[in-house]
PDB file of C-alpha atoms in Angstrom:
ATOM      1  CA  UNK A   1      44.267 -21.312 -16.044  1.00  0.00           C
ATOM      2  CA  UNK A   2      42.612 -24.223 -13.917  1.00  0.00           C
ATOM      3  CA  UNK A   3      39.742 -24.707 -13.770  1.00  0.00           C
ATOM      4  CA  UNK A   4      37.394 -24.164 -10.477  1.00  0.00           C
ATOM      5  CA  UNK A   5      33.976 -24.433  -8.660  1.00  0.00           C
ATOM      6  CA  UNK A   6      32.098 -22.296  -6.971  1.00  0.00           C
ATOM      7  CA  UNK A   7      30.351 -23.883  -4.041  1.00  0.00           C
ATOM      8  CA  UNK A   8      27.502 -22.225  -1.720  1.00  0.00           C
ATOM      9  CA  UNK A   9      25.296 -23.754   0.661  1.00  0.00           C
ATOM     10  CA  UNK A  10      21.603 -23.900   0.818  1.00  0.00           C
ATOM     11  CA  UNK A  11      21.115 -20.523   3.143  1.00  0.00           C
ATOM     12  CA  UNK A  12      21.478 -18.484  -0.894  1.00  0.00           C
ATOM     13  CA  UNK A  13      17.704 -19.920  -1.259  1.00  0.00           C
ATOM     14  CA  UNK A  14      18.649 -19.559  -4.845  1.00  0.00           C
ATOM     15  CA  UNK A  15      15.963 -21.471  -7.251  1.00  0.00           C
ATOM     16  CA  UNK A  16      17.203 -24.947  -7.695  1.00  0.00           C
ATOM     17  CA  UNK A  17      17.240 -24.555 -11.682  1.00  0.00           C
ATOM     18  CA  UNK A  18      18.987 -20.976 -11.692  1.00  0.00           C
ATOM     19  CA  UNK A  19      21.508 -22.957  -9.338  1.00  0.00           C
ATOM     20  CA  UNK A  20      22.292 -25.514 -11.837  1.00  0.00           C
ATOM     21  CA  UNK A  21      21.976 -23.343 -14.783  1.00  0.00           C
ATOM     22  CA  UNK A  22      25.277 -21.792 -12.586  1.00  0.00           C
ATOM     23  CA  UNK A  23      26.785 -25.234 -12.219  1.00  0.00           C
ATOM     24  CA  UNK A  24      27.228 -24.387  -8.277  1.00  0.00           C
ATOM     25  CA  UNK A  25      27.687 -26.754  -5.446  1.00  0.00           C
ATOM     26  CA  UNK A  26      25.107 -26.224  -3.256  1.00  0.00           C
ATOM     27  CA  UNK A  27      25.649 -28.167   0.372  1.00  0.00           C
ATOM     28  CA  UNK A  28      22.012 -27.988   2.548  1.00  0.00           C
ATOM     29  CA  UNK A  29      22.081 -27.032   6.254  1.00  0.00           C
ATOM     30  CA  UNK A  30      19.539 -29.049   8.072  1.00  0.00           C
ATOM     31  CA  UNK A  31      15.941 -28.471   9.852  1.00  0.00           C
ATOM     32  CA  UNK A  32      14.672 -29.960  12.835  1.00  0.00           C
ATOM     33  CA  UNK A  33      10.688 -30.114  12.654  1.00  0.00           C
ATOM     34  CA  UNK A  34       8.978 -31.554  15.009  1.00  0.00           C
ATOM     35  CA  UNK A  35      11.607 -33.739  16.094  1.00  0.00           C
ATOM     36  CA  UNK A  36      12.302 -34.655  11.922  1.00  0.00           C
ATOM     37  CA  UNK A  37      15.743 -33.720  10.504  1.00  0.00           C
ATOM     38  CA  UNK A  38      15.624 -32.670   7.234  1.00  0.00           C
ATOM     39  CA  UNK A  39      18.286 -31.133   4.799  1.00  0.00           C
ATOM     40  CA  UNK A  40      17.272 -27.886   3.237  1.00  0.00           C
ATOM     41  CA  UNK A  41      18.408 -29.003  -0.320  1.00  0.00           C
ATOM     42  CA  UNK A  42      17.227 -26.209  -3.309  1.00  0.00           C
ATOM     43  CA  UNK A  43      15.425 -28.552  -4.618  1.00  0.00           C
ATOM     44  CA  UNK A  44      12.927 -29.748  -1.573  1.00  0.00           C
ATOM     45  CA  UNK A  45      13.785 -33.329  -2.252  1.00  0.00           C
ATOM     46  CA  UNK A  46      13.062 -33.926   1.489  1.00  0.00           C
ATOM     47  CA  UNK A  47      10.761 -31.420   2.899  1.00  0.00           C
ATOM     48  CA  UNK A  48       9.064 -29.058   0.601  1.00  0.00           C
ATOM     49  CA  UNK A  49       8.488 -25.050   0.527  1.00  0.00           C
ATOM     50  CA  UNK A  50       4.852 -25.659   1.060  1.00  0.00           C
ATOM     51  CA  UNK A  51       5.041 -28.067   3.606  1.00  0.00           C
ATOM     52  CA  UNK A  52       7.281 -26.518   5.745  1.00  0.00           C
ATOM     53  CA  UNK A  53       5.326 -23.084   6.004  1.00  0.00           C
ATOM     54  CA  UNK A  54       1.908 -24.831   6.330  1.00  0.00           C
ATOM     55  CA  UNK A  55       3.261 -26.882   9.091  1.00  0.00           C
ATOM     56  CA  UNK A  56       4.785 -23.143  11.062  1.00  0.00           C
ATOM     57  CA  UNK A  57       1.191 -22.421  10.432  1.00  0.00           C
ATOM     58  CA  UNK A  58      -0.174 -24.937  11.954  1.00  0.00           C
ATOM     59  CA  UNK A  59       2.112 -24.039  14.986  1.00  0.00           C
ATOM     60  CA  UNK A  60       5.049 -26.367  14.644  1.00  0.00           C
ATOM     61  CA  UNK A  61       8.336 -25.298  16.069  1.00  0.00           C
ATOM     62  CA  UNK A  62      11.355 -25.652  13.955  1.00  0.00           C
ATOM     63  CA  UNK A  63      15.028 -25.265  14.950  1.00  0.00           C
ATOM     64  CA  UNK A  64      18.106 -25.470  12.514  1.00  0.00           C
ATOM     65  CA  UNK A  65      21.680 -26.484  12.323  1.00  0.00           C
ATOM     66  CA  UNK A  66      25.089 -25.691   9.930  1.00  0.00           C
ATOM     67  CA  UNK A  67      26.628 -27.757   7.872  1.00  0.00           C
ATOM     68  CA  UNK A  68      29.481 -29.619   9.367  1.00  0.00           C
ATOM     69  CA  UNK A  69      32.902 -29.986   8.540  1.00  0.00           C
ATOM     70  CA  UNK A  70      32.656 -33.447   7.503  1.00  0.00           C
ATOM     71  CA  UNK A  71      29.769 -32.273   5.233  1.00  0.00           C
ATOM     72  CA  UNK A  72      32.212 -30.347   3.473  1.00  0.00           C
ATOM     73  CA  UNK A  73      35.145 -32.980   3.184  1.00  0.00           C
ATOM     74  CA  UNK A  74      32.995 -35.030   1.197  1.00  0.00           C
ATOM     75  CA  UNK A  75      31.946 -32.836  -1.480  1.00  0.00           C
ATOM     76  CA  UNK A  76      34.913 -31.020  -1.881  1.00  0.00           C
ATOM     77  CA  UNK A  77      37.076 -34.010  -2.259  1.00  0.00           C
ATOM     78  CA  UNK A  78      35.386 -34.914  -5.189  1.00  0.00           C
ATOM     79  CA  UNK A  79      35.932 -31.597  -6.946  1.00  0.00           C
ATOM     80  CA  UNK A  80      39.558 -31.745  -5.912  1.00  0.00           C
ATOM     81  CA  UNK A  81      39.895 -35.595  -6.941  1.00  0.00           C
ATOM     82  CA  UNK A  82      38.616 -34.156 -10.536  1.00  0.00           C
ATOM     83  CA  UNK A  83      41.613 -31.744 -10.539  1.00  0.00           C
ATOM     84  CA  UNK A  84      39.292 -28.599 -10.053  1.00  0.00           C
ATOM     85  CA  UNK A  85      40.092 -25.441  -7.450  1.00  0.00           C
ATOM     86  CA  UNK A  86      37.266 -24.595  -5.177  1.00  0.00           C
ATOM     87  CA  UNK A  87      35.996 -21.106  -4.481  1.00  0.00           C
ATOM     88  CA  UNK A  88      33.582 -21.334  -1.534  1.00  0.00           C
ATOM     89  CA  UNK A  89      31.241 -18.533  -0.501  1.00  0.00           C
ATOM     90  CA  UNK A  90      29.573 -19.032   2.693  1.00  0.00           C
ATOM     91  CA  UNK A  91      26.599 -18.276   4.532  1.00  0.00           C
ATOM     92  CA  UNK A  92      27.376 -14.753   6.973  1.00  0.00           C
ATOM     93  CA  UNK A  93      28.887 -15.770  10.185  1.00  0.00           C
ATOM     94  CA  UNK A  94      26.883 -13.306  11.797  1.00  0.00           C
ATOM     95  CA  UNK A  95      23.900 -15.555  11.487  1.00  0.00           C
ATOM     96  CA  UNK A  96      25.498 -18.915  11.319  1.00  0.00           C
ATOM     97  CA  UNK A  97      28.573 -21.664  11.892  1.00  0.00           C
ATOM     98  CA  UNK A  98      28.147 -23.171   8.727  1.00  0.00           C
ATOM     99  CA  UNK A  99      31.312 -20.710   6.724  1.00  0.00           C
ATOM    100  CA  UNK A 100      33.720 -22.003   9.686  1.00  0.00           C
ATOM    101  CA  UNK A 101      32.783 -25.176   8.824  1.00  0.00           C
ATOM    102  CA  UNK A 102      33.543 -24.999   5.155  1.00  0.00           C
ATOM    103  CA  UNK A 103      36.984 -22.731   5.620  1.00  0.00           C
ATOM    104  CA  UNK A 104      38.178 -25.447   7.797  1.00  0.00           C
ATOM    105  CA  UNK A 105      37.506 -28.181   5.463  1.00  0.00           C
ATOM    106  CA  UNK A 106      39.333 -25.847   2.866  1.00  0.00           C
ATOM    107  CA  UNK A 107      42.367 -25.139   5.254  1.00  0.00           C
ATOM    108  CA  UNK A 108      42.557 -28.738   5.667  1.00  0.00           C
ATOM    109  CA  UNK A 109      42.387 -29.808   2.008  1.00  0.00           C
ATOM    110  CA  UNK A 110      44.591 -27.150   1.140  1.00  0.00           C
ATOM    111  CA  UNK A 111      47.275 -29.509   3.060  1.00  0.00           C
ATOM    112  CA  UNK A 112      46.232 -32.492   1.052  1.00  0.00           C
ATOM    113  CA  UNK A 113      46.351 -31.045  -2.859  1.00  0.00           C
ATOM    114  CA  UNK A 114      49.053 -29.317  -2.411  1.00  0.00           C
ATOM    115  CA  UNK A 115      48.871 -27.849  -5.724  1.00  0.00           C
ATOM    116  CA  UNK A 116      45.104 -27.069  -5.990  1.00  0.00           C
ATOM    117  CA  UNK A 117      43.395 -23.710  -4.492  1.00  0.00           C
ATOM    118  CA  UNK A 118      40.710 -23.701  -1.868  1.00  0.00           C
ATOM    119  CA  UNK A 119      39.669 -20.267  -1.170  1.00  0.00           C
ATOM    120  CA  UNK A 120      36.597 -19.291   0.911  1.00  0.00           C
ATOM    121  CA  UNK A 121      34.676 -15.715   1.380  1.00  0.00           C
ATOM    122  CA  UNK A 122      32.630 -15.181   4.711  1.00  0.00           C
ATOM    123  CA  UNK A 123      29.838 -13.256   2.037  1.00  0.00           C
ATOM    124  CA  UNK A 124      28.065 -11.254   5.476  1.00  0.00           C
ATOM    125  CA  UNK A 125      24.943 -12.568   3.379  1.00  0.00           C
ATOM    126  CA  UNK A 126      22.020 -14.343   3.942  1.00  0.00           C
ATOM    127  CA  UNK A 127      18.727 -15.979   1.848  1.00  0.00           C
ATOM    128  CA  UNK A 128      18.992 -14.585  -1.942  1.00  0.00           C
ATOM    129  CA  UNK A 129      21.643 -11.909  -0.964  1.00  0.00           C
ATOM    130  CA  UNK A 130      24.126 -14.519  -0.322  1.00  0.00           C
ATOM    131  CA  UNK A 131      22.497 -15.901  -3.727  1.00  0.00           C
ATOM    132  CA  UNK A 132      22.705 -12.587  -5.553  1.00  0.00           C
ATOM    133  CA  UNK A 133      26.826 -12.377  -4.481  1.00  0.00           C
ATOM    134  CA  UNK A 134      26.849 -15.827  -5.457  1.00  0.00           C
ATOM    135  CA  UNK A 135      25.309 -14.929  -9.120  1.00  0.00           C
ATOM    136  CA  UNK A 136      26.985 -12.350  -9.400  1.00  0.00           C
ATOM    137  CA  UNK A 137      30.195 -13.859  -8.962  1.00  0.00           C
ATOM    138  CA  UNK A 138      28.893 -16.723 -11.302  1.00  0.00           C
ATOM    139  CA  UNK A 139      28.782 -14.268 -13.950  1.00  0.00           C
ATOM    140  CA  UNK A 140      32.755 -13.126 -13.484  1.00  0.00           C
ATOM    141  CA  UNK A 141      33.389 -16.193 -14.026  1.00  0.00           C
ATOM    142  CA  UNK A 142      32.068 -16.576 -17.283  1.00  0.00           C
ATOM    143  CA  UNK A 143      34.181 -13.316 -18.374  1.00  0.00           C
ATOM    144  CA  UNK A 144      37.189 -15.202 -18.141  1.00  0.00           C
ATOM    145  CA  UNK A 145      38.205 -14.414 -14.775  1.00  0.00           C
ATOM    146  CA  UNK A 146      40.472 -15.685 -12.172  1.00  0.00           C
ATOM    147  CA  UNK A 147      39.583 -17.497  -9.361  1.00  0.00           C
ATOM    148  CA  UNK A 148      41.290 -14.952  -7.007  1.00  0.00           C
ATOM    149  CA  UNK A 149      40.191 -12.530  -9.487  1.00  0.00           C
ATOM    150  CA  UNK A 150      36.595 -13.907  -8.688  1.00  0.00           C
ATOM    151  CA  UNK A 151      37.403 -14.022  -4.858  1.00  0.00           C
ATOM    152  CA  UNK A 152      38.668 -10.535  -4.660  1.00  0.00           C
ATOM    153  CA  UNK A 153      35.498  -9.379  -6.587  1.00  0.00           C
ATOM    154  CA  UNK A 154      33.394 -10.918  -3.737  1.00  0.00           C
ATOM    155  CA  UNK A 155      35.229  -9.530  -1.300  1.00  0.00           C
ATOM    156  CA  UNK A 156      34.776  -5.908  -2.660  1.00  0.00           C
ATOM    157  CA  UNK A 157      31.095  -6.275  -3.482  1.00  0.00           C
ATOM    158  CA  UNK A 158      29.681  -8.094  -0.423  1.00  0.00           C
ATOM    159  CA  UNK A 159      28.911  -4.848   1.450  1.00  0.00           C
ATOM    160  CA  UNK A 160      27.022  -3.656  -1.593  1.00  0.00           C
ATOM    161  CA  UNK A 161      24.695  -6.311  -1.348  1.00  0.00           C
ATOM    162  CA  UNK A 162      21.451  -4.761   0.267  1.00  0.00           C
ATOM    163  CA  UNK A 163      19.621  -6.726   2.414  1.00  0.00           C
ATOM    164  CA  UNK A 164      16.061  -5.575   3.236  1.00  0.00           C
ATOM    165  CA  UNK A 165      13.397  -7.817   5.051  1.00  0.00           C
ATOM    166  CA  UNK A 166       9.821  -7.351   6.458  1.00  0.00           C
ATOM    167  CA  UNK A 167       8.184  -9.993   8.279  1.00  0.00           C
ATOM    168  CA  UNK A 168       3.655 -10.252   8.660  1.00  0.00           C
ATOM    169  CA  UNK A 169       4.131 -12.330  11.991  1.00  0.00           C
ATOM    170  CA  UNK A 170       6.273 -11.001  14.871  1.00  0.00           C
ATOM    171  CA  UNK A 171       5.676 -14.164  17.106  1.00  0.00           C
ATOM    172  CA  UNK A 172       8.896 -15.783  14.740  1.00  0.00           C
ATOM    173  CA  UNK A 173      10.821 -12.765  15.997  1.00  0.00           C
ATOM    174  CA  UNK A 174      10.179 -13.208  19.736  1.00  0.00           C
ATOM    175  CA  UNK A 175      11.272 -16.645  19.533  1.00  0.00           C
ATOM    176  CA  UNK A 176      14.721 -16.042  18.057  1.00  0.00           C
ATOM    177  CA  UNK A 177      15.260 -13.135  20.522  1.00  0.00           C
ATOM    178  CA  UNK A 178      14.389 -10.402  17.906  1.00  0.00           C
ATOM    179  CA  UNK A 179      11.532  -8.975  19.962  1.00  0.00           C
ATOM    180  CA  UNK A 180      10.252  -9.126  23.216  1.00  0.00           C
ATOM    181  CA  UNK A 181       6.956 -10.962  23.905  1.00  0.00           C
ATOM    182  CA  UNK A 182       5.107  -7.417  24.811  1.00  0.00           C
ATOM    183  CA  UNK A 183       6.640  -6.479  21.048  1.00  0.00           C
ATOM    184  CA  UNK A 184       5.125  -9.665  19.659  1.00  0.00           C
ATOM    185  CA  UNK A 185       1.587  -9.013  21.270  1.00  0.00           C
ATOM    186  CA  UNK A 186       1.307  -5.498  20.867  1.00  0.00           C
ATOM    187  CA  UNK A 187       2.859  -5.027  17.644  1.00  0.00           C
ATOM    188  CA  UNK A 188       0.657  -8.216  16.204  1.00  0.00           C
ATOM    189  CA  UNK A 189      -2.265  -6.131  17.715  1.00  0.00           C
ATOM    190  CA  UNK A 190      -1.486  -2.452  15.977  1.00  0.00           C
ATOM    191  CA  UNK A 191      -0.693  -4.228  12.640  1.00  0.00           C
ATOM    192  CA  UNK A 192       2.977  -3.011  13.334  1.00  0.00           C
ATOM    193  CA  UNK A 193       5.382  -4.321  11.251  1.00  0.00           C
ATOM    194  CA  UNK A 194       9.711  -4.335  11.294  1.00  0.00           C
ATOM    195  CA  UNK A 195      11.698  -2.935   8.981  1.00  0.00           C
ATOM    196  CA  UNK A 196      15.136  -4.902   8.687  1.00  0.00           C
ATOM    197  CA  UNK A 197      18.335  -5.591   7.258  1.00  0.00           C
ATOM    198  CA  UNK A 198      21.358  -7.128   7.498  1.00  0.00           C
ATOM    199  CA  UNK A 199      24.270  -4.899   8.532  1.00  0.00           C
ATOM    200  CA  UNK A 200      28.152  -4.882   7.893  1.00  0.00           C
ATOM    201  CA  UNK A 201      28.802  -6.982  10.402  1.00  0.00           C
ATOM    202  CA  UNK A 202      26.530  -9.905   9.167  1.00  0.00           C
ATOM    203  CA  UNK A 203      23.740  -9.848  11.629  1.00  0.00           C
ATOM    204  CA  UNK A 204      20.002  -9.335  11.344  1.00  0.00           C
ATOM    205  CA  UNK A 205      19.175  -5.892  12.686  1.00  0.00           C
ATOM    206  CA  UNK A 206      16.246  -3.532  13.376  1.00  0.00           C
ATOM    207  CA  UNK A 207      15.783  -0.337  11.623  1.00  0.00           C
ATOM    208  CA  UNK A 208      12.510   0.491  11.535  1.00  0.00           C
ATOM    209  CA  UNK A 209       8.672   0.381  11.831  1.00  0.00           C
ATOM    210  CA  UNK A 210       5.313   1.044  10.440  1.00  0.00           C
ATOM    211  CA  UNK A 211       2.098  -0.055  10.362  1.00  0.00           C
ATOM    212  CA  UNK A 212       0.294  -2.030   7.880  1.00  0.00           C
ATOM    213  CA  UNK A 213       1.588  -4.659   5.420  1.00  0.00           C
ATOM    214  CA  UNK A 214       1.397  -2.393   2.057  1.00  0.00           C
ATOM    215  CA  UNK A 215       3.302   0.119   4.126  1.00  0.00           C
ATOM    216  CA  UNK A 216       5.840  -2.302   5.088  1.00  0.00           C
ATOM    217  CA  UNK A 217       6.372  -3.592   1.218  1.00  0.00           C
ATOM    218  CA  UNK A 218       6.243   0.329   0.690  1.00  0.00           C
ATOM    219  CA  UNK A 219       9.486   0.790   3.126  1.00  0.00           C
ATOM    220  CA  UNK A 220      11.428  -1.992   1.296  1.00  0.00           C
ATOM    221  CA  UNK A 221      10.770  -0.475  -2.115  1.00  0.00           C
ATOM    222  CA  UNK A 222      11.519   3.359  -0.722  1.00  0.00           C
ATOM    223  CA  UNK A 223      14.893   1.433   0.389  1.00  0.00           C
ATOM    224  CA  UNK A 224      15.722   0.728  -2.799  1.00  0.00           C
ATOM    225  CA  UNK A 225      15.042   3.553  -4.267  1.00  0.00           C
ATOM    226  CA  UNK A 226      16.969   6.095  -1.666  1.00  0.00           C
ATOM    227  CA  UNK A 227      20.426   3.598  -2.555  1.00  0.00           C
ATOM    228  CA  UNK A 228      20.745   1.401  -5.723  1.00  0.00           C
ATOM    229  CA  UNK A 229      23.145   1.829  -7.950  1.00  0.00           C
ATOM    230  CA  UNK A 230      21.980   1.922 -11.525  1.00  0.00           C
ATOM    231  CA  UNK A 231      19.051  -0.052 -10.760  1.00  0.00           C
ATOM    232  CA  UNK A 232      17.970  -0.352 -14.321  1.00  0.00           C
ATOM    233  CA  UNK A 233      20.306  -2.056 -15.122  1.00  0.00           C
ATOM    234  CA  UNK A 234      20.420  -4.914 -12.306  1.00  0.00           C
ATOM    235  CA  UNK A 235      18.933  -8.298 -11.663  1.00  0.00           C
ATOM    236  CA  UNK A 236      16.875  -7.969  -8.167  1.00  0.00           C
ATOM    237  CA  UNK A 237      16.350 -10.706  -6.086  1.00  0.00           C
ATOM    238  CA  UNK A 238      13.106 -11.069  -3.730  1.00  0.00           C
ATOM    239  CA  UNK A 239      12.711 -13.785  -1.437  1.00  0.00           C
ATOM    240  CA  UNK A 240       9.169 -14.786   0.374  1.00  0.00           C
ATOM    241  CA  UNK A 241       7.917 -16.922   3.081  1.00  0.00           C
ATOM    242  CA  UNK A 242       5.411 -18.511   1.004  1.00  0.00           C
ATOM    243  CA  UNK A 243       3.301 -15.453  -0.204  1.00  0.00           C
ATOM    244  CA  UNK A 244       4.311 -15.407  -3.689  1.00  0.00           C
ATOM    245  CA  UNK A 245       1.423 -12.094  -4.184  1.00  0.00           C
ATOM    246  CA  UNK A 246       2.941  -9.943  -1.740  1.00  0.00           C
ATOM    247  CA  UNK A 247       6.263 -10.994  -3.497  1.00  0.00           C
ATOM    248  CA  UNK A 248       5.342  -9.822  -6.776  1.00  0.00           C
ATOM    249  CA  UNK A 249       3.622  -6.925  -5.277  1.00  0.00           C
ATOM    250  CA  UNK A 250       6.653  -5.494  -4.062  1.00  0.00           C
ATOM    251  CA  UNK A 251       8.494  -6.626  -7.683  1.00  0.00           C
ATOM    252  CA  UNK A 252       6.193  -4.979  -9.648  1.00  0.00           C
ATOM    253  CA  UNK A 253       6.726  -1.469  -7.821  1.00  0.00           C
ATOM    254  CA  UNK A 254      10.295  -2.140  -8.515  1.00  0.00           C
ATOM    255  CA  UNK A 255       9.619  -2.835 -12.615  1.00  0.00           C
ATOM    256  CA  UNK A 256       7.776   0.812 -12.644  1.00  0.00           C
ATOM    257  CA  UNK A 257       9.366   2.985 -11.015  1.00  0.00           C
ATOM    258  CA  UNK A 258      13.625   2.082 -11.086  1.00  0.00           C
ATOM    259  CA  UNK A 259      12.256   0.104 -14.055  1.00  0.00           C
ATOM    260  CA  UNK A 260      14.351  -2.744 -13.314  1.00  0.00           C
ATOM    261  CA  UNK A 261      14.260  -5.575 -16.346  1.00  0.00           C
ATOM    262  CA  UNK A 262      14.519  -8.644 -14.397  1.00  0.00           C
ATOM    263  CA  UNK A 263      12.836  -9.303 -10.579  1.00  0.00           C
ATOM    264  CA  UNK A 264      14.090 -13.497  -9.523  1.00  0.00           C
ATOM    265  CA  UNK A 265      11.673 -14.902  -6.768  1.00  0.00           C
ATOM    266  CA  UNK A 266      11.860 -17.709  -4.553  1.00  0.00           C
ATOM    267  CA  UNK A 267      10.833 -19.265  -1.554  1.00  0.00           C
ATOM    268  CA  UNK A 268      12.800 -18.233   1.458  1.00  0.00           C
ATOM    269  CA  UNK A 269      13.994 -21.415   2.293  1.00  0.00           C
ATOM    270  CA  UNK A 270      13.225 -23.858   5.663  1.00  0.00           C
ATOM    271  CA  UNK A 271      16.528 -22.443   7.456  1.00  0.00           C
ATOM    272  CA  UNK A 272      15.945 -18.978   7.573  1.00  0.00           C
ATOM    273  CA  UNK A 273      12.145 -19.509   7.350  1.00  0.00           C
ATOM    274  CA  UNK A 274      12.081 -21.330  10.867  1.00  0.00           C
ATOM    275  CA  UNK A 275      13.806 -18.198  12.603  1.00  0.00           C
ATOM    276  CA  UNK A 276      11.474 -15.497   9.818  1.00  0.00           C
ATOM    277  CA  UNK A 277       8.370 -17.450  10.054  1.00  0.00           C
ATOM    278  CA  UNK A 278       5.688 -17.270   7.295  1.00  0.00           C
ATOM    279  CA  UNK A 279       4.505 -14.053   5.411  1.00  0.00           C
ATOM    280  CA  UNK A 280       8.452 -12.727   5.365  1.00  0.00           C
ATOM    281  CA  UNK A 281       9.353 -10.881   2.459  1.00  0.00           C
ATOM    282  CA  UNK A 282      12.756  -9.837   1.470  1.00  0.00           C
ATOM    283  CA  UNK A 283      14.570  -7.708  -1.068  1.00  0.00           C
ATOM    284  CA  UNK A 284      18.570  -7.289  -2.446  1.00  0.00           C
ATOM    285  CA  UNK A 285      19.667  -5.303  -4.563  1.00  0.00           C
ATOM    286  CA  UNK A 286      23.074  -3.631  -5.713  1.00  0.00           C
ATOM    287  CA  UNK A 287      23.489  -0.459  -3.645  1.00  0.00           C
ATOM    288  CA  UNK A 288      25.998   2.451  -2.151  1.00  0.00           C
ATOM    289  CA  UNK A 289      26.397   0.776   0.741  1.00  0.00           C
ATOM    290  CA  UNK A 290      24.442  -1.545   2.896  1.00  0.00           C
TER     291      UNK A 290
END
């Protein structure tokens, strides 16, 4: 069997050692603060975690854009010039251009190396759910199996992957189109705080609301307890706009109660933080359905 990579792209917000530890391809999708382009690598080479989120504070507006097609040419030429297959999963199209991108880079390399596999998987998933698929399918891998084998295994568990944010600042919201501005006001006024997810389809959706920021951690963990599957015995990602407490609030709920052994934080990175804003926290976890 040949041998293959696994490539991803920087929307996963998977933590830039776990990432390597997986020997993934990770290709950034870019940030525009403040009229500065910078790529959202793993590893904040160019624009750091902290930096980013102090600057959203501060009441800079950020924008972002996919990776393009050229983008992709480049890297995966050079796992195809080292006689490799390339499994791409990509960030949901629901929310982003950037999987087009890399399945036509694949389609056309596919013409090229004849006799080498590109395959690509739209994952529906965003921040650490894309990077929990992504693990996940890492970890197949390393049991010996197939590339298709590996693709078809994505395929099946991608709507499995639950996807479960709450954000502390609605004002992000409005600005993306989430909310209206009498939402923003009034909700930032009552304390009330959104309950969402991301659905079958890919997209960021509304599902519910309460008031209070403990409540809204509450709601994420009540999520995960009305749907994972064998939760003991999972590896739960949580994701965080830089508030690494509230984070490990909502983790350590999660190690009581389900029990679960192993809780992975990190940063939600500058991409999905310009559209989240500061204060977002997010959980994924393996469940019934989405």
């Amino acid at each position: 069997m040949r041998d293959y990579v696994i490539v991803t792209d920087s929307s996963c917000d998977m933590p830039a050692q776990l990432a390597q530890d997986l020997e993934l391809v990770v290709l950034p999708l870019t940030v525009l603060l403040e009229g500065r382009e910078y790529k959202n690598y793993l590893d904040e080479r160019e624009i750091t975690f902290a930096d980013f989120y102090a600057a959203l504070r501060s009441g800079a507006s950020a924008t972002t854009s996919a990776v393009n097609t050229d983008a992709f040419l480049t890297e995966l030429r050079k796992i195809a010039d080292a006689g490799k297959d390339v499994l791409y999963l990509g960030f949901s199209t629901g929310l982003s251009n950037t999987y087009n991108a890399g399945a036509m880079a694949c389609e056309e390399l596919a013409h090229d190396y004849p006799h080498l596999q590109f395959l690509h998987v739209d994952t529906l998933c965003a921040s650490l759910g894309q990077g929990l698929l992504v693990y996940l399918a890492v970890q197949q891998k390393r049991l010996g199996k197939s590339i298709e084998e590996v693709r078809d295994f994505a395929e099946q568990m991608k709507l499995h992957i639950c996807h479960w944010f709450t954000v502390d600042d609605l004002h992000h919201l409005k600005r993306g189109g989430r909310v209206s501005a009498t939402t923003a006001v009034l909700g930032s006024m009552l304390q009330i705080k959104p309950i969402l997810h991301v659905d079958n389809e890919g997209h960021l959706i509304n599902m519910d609301k309460v008031r209070g920021r403990r409540a809204s951690l509450e709601a994420l963990f009540q999520r995960m307890q009305n749907s994972a599957i064998n939760p003991r015995d999972q590896v739960v990602f949580i994701s965080h706009g830089d508030c690494i407490d509230d984070a490990r609030y909502l983790g350590e709920m999660i190690k009581k109660k389900p029990k679960v052994e192993e809780v992975i934080y990190n940063h939600v990175g500058p991409v999905i933080g310009a559209h989240a804003g500061p204060g977002v926290v997010a959980l994924f976890f393996i469940g019934k359905e989405r």
